[in-house]
Structures are given as C-alpha cells and as structure tokens.
Short mmCIF file of C-alpha atoms and ligand atoms in Angstrom, two decimals:
data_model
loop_
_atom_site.label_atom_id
_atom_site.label_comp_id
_atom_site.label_asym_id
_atom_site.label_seq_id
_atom_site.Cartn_x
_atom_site.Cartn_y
_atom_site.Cartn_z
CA UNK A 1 0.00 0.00 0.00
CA UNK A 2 2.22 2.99 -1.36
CA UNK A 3 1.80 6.26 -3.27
CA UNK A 4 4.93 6.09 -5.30
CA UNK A 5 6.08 2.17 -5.32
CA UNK A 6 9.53 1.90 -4.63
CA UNK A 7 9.95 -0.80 -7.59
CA UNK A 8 9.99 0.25 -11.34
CA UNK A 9 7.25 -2.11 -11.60
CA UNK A 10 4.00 0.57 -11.53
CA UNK A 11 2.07 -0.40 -14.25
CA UNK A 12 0.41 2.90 -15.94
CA UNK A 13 -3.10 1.67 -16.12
CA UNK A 14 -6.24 2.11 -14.82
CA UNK A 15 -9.77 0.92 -13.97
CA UNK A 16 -11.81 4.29 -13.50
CA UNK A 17 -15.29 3.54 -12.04
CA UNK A 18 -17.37 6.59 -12.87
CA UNK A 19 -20.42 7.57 -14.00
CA UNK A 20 -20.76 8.45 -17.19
CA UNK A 21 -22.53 12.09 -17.77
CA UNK A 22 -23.26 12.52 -21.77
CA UNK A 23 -23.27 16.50 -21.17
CA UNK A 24 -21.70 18.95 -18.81
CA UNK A 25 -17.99 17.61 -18.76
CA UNK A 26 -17.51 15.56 -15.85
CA UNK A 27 -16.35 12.14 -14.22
CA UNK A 28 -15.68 9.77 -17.56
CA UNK A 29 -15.50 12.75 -19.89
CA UNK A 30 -12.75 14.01 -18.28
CA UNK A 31 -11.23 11.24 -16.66
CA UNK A 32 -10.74 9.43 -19.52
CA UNK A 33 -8.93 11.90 -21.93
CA UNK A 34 -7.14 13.00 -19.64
CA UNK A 35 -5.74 10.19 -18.35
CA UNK A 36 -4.84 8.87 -21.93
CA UNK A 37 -3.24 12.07 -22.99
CA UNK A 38 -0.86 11.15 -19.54
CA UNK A 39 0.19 7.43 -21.31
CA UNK A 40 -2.16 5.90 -18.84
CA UNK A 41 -4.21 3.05 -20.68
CA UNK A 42 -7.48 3.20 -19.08
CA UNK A 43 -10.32 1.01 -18.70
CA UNK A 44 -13.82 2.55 -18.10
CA UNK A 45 -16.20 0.91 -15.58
CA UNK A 46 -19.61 3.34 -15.59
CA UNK A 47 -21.58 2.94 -12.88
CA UNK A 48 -24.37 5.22 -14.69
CA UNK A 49 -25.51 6.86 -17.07
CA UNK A 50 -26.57 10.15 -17.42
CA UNK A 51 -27.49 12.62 -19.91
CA UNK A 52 -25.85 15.38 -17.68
CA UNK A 53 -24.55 15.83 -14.43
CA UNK A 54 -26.68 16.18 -11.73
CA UNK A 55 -25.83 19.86 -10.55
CA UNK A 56 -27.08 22.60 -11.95
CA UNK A 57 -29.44 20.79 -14.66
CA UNK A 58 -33.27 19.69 -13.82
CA UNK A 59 -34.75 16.88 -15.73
CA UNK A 60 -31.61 14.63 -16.56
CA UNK A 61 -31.74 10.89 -17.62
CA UNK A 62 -30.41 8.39 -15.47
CA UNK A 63 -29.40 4.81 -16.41
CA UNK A 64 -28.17 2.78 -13.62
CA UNK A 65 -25.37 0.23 -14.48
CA UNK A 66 -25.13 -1.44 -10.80
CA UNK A 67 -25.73 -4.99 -12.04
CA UNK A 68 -23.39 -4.58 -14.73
CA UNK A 69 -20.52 -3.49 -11.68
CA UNK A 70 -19.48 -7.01 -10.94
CA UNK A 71 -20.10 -8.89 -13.83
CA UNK A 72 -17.49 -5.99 -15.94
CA UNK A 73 -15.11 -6.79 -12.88
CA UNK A 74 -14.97 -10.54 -13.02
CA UNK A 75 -15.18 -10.45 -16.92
CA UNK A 76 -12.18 -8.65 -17.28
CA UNK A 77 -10.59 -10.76 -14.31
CA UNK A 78 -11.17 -13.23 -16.33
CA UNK A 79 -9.09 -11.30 -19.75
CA UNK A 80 -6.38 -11.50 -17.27
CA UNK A 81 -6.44 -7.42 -17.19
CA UNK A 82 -4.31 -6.21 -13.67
CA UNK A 83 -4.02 -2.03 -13.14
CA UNK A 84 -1.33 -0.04 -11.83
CA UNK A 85 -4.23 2.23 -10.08
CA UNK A 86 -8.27 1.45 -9.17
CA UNK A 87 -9.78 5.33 -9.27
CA UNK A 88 -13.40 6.00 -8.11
CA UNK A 89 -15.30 8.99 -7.95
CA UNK A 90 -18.84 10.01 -7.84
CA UNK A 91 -20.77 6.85 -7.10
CA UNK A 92 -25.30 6.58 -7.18
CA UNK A 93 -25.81 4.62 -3.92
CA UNK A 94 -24.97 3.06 -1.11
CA UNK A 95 -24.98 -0.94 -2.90
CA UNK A 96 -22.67 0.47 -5.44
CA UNK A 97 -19.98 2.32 -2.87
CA UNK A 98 -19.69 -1.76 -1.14
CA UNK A 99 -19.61 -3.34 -4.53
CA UNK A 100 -16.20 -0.79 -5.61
CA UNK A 101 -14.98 -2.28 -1.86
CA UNK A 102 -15.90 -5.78 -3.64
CA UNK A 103 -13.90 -4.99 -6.87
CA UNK A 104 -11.38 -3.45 -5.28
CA UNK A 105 -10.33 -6.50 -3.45
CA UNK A 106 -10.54 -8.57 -6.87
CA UNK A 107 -8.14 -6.25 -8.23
CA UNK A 108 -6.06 -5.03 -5.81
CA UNK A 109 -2.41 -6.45 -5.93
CA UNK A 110 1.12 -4.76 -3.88
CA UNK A 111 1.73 -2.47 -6.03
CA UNK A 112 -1.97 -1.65 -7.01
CA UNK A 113 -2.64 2.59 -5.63
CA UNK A 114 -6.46 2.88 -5.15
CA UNK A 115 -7.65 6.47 -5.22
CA UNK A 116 -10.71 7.18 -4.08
CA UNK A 117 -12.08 10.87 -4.49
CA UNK A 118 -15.33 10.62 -2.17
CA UNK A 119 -17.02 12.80 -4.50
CA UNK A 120 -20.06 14.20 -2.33
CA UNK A 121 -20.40 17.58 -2.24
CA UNK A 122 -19.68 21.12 -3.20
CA UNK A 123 -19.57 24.72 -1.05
CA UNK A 124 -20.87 22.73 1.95
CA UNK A 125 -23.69 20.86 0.75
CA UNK A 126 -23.88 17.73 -0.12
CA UNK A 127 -25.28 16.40 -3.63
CA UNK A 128 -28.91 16.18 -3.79
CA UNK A 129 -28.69 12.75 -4.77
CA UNK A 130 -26.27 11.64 -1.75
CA UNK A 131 -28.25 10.18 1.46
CA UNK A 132 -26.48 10.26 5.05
CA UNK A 133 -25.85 6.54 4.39
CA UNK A 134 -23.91 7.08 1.10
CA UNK A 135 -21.71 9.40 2.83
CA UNK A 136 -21.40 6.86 5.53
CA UNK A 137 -20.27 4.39 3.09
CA UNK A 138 -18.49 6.65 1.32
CA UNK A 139 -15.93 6.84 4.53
CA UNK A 140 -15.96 3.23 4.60
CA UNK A 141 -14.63 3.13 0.73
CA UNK A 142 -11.79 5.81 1.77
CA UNK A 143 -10.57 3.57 4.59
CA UNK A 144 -9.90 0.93 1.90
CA UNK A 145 -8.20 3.36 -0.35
CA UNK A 146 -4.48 4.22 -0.51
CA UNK A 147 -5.14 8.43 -1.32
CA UNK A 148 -7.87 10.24 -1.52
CA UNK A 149 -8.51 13.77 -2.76
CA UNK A 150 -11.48 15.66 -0.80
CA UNK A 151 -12.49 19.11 -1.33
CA UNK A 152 -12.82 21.10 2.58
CA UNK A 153 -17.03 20.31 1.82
CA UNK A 154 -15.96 16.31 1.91
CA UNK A 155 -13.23 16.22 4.25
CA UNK A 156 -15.38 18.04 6.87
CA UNK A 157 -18.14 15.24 5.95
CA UNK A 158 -16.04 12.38 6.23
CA UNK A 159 -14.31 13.65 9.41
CA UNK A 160 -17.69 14.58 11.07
CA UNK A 161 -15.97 18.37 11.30
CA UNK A 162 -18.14 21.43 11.13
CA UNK A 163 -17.55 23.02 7.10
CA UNK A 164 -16.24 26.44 7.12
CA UNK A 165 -15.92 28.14 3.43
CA UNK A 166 -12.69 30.06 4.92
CA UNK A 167 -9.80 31.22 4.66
CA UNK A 168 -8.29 28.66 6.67
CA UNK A 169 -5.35 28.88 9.13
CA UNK A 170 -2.40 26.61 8.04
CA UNK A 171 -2.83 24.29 11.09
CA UNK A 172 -6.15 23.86 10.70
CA UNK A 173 -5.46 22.33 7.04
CA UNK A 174 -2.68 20.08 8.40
CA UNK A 175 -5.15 19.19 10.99
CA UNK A 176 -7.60 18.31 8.71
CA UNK A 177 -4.85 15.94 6.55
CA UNK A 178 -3.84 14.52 9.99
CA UNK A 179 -6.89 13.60 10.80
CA UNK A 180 -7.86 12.24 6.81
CA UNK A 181 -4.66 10.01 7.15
CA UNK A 182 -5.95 8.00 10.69
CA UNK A 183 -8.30 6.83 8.06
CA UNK A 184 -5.30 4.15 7.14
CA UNK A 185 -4.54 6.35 4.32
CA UNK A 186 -0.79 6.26 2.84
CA UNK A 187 -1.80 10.22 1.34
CA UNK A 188 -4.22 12.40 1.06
CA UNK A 189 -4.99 15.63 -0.97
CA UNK A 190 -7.17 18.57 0.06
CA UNK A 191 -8.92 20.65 -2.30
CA UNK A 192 -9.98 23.99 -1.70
CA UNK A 193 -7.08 25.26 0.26
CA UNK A 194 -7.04 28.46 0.85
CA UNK A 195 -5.01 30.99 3.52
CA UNK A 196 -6.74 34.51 2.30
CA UNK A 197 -9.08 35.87 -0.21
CA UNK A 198 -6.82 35.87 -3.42
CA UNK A 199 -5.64 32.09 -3.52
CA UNK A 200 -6.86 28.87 -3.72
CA UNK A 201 -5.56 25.57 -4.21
CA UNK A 202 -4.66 21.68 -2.65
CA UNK A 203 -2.12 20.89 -0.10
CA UNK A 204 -1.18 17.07 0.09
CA UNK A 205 0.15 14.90 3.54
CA UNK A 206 1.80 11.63 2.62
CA UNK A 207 2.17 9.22 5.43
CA UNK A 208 5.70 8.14 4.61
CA UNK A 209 7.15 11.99 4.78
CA UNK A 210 4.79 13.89 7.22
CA UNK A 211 5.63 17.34 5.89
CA UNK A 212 2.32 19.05 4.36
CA UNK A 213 3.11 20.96 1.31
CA UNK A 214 0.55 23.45 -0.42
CA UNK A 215 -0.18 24.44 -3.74
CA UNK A 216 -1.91 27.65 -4.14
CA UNK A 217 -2.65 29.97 -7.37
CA UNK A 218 -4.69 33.58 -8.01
CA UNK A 219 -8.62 32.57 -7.17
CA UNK A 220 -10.92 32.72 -10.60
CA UNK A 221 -14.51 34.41 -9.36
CA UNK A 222 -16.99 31.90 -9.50
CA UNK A 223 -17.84 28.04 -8.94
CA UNK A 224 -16.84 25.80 -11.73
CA UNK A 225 -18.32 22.33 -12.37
CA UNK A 226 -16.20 19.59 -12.83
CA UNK A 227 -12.73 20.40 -11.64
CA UNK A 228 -12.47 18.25 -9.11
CA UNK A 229 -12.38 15.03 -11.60
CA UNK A 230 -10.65 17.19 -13.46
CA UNK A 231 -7.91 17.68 -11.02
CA UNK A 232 -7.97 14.09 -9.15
CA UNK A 233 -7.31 12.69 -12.96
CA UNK A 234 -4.45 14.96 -13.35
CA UNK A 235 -2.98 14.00 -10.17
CA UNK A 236 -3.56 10.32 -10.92
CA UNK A 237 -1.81 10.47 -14.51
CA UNK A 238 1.14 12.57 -12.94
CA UNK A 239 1.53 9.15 -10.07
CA UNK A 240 1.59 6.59 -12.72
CA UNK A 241 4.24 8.59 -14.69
CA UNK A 242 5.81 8.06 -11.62
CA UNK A 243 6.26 11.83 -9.82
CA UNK A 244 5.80 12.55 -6.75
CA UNK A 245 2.34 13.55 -4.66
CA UNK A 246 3.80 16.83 -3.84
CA UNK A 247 4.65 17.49 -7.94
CA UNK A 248 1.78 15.69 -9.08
CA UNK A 249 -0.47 17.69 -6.91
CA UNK A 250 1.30 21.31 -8.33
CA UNK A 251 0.61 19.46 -11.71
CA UNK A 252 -3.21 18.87 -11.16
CA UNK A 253 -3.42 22.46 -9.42
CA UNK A 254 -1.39 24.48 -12.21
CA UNK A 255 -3.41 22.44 -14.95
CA UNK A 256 -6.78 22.88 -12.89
CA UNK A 257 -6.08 26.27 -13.09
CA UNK A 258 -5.59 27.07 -16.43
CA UNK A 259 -8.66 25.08 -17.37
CA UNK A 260 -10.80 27.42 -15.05
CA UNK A 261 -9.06 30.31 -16.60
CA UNK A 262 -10.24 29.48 -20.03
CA UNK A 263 -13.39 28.44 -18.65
CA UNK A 264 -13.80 31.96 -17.51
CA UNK A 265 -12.57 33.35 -20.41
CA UNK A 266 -14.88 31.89 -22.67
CA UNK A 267 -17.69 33.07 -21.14
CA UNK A 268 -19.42 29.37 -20.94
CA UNK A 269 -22.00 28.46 -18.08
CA UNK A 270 -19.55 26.81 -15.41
CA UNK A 271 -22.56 23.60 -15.07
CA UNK A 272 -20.97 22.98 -18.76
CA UNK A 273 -17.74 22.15 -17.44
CA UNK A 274 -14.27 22.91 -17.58
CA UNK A 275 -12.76 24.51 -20.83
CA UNK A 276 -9.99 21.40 -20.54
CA UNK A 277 -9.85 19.93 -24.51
CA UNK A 278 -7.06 22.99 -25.67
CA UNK A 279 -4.81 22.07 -22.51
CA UNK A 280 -4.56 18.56 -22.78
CA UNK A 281 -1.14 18.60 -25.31
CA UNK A 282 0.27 20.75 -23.29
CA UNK A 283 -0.39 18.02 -20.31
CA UNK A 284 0.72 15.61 -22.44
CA UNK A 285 4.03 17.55 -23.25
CA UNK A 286 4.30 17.60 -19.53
CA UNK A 287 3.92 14.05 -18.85
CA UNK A 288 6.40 12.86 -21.38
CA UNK A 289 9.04 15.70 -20.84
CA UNK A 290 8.62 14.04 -17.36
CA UNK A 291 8.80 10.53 -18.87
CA UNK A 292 12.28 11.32 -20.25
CA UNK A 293 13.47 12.81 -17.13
CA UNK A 294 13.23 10.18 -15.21
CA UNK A 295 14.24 7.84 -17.45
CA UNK A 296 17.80 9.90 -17.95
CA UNK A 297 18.17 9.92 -14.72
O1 LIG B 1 -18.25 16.17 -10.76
C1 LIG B 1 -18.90 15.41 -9.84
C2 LIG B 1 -20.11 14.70 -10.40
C3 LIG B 1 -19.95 13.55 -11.13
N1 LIG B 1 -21.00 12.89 -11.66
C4 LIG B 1 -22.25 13.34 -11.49
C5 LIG B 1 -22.49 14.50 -10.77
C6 LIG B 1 -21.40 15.19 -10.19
C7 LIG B 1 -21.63 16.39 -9.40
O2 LIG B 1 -22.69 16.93 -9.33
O3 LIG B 1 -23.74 14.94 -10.64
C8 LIG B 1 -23.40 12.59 -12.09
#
C-alpha cells in the first residue's frame, strides 16, 4: 500500500469507475482523456448513465449500471487485465460504494494505488442525490483506499468536522490531513485550500514523509463544475508517470487552473464544465518531458 512504489514495476493503467454524464464535462468525460493524454491506458467501468450531471441541470436521464458493476469486474478478471491504479469517484448509492470495496479487493495487488475521491459535495452541501448513508459508506470506501482527494465540503463530511468556506489557518489544514490520514490512508490531498481571499488551491500529507506541502494559485470568481475530476485525474496520470504527490499535486493544481481560466474566459455556463480539450497537449508535453526525465536519470 504505497503512493509512489519503490519498484519500477507501476504499471500505468487504470480501472476508473465513474459515471458516465453525456453532457456537462464531468467524471468519464474528463477522466478518460485525460488520463490517456498522460500514457495511462485506461479502462472505463460506468456505474451510470446520465445525460448530464446532476448539478445545476433539472430533468436529466439516469441509467443505472449497478448490475453490470461485478459482472465488468470478473469479466475482465477473467481477460487476465491487472491495473497499476483502481480510481473511483462520484458513485449513485450506497450498494454500489460496497460493490467498488468488492472490486477493489478482486483487483487489488502490492503495487496496485487505489484512489478514491469521495465525490459528495460542493460549497458545503452535499449532492442532492447523496443520502447520510452514502456518505457513511463513502468513509468506509476511503478507509480501503491508498489516497484520496477531498475538497474542505468532503473532508469536513467524512471527518464529522463542522464546514467552514474560509480562509483557513495553516494548522487547521494540516489538521484536517492529519486527521484524513488515521483513516489508514498512505496520502491524502485537500482541495480547496485556501489561507486569504486571493488564492486557492490543494495541499497534500503523505504518510511516509509527514511534511504538508501546499499548492496555491490567483482565485478565478466563481464556482466551476467539474474540476475536481478534473484535477484528481491529473494527479492520478502525474503518479503513474511516476512523480511525486507533492509534484503531481502542483501538476493537477497548475493544470486545474488554467482550465478554469479558459473556462472563464470563454464566457461558458460553469454547469458545462471545464474549458480542458485545448490544454490537454500541453499536459501531455508535460507528462512525457517528465517521462524522459526520469528515465535519464
Ligand atoms: O463532478 C462530480 C459529479 C460527477 N458525476 C455526477 C455529478 C457530479 C456532481 O454533481 O452529478 C453525475
């Protein structure tokens, strides 16, 4: 159970168990490109599907795949498929948050990093569709995971902590990491760090090193849909191309960034999602620049 394997033998794949939202740029939409623009080859579990995302739109189709969870898992057991990384996110109910324990185990190997971002909520709120008992399940799941990525809204949730919007005082975010870790995490990654009015960002704790770093940029004005997939599947490429949490996390935050720039920019409804398609050579550049680094080296 490790964040960076010590080995050379981190396998860049992964199974990414996520809904699948036909509109609004979100969970498989972004996960998927952008973890193929990082090298990773990805395989695509959806546990729904949806014709958008559920915030911000009224009226959207949903398909629920639950049955098909288990059967997908043992079929490509069965193919003899193995992945370097098992990455949830936003999951329908509470049956489908103990079958990803389920298919976790099937998959899970040494080497195997299982990221679970315990995608619940936004701004303090929780998602209309999640019940007390999904988020109770939810904390369950991130005990069996080896990082997770929260935003303050589902840290404060999972921690049973009262959610302030901030600014935040520095211990108070280590605090909160501290606490995330006794969860039998290896890491963990906080979204929505900020110290004043004028940045925002993630800081990261990794069991192994115990020094909290932060990651912080100018704020954008506004609340953007999306981003954190967006930034969880960033940080996920950047650890199966082998950097480090703290660089992979300034990856995810710097790319998150620039993504909400352009979103801004552009003038688009945030509930459509991030403005991420233009970035993702330069993230590829990145990745592979990377790549070559560490292979020199
Ligand atoms: O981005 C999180 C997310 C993913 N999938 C669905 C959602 C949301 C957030 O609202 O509704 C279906």
């Amino acid at each position: 159970m490790n964040i960076m394997p010590s080995t050379n033998k981190i396998i860049p794949s992964a199974a990414a168990i996520h809904d699948l939202s036909g509109a609004g740029k979100c969970s498989l939409t972004v996960v998927l490109p952008v973890l193929s623009v990082c090298g990773v080859e990805t395989s695509v579990m959806p546990t729904a599907v949806l014709s958008t995302h559920t915030g911000g739109f009224e009226g959207f189709t949903y398909r629920d795949l639950t049955e098909d969870l288990l059967p997908t898992a043992r079929h490509w057991k069965s193919c003899g498929l193995s992945f370097g990384a098992l990455y949830s996110g936003f999951l329908g109910s509470e049956r489908q948050i103990k079958l990803i324990q389920e298919i976790f185990s099937l998959f899970r190997a040494p080497e195997t990093l299982v990221l679970v971002d315990p995608v619940m909520g936004d701004n303090g709120k929780l998602y209309r569709t999640y019940t007390q008992e999904m988020a109770r399940g939810m904390k369950e799941l991130c005990e069996s995971a080896d990082l997770i990525t929260p935003n303050m809204t589902e840290a404060c949730h999972l921690l049973g902590r009262p959610y302030c919007p901030g600014p935040y005082r520095e211990e108070e975010i280590l605090e909160i990491l501290q606490e995330l870790l006794k969860l039998g995490l290896s890491g963990a990654v906080l979204t929505g760090v900020c110290f004043d009015e004028q940045q925002v960002g993630a800081a990261c704790l990794e069991r192994s090193k115990g020094k909290m770093e932060t990651f912080l940029l100018s704020r954008v004005a506004g609340s953007y849909h999306g981003t954190g997939d967006l930034f969880s599947a960033v940080l996920l490429g950047g650890l199966l191309n082998r950097m480090s949490l703290s660089l992979a996390c300034e990856t995810a935050v710097e790319f998150t960034h620039r993504c909400i720039v352009s979103t801004r920019e552009s003038g688009a409804e945030p509930r459509f999602g991030p403005k991420f398609e233009a970035h993702l050579p330069y993230l590829g550049r990145k990745m592979e620049e990377y790549r070559k680094k560490i292979a020199n080296s």
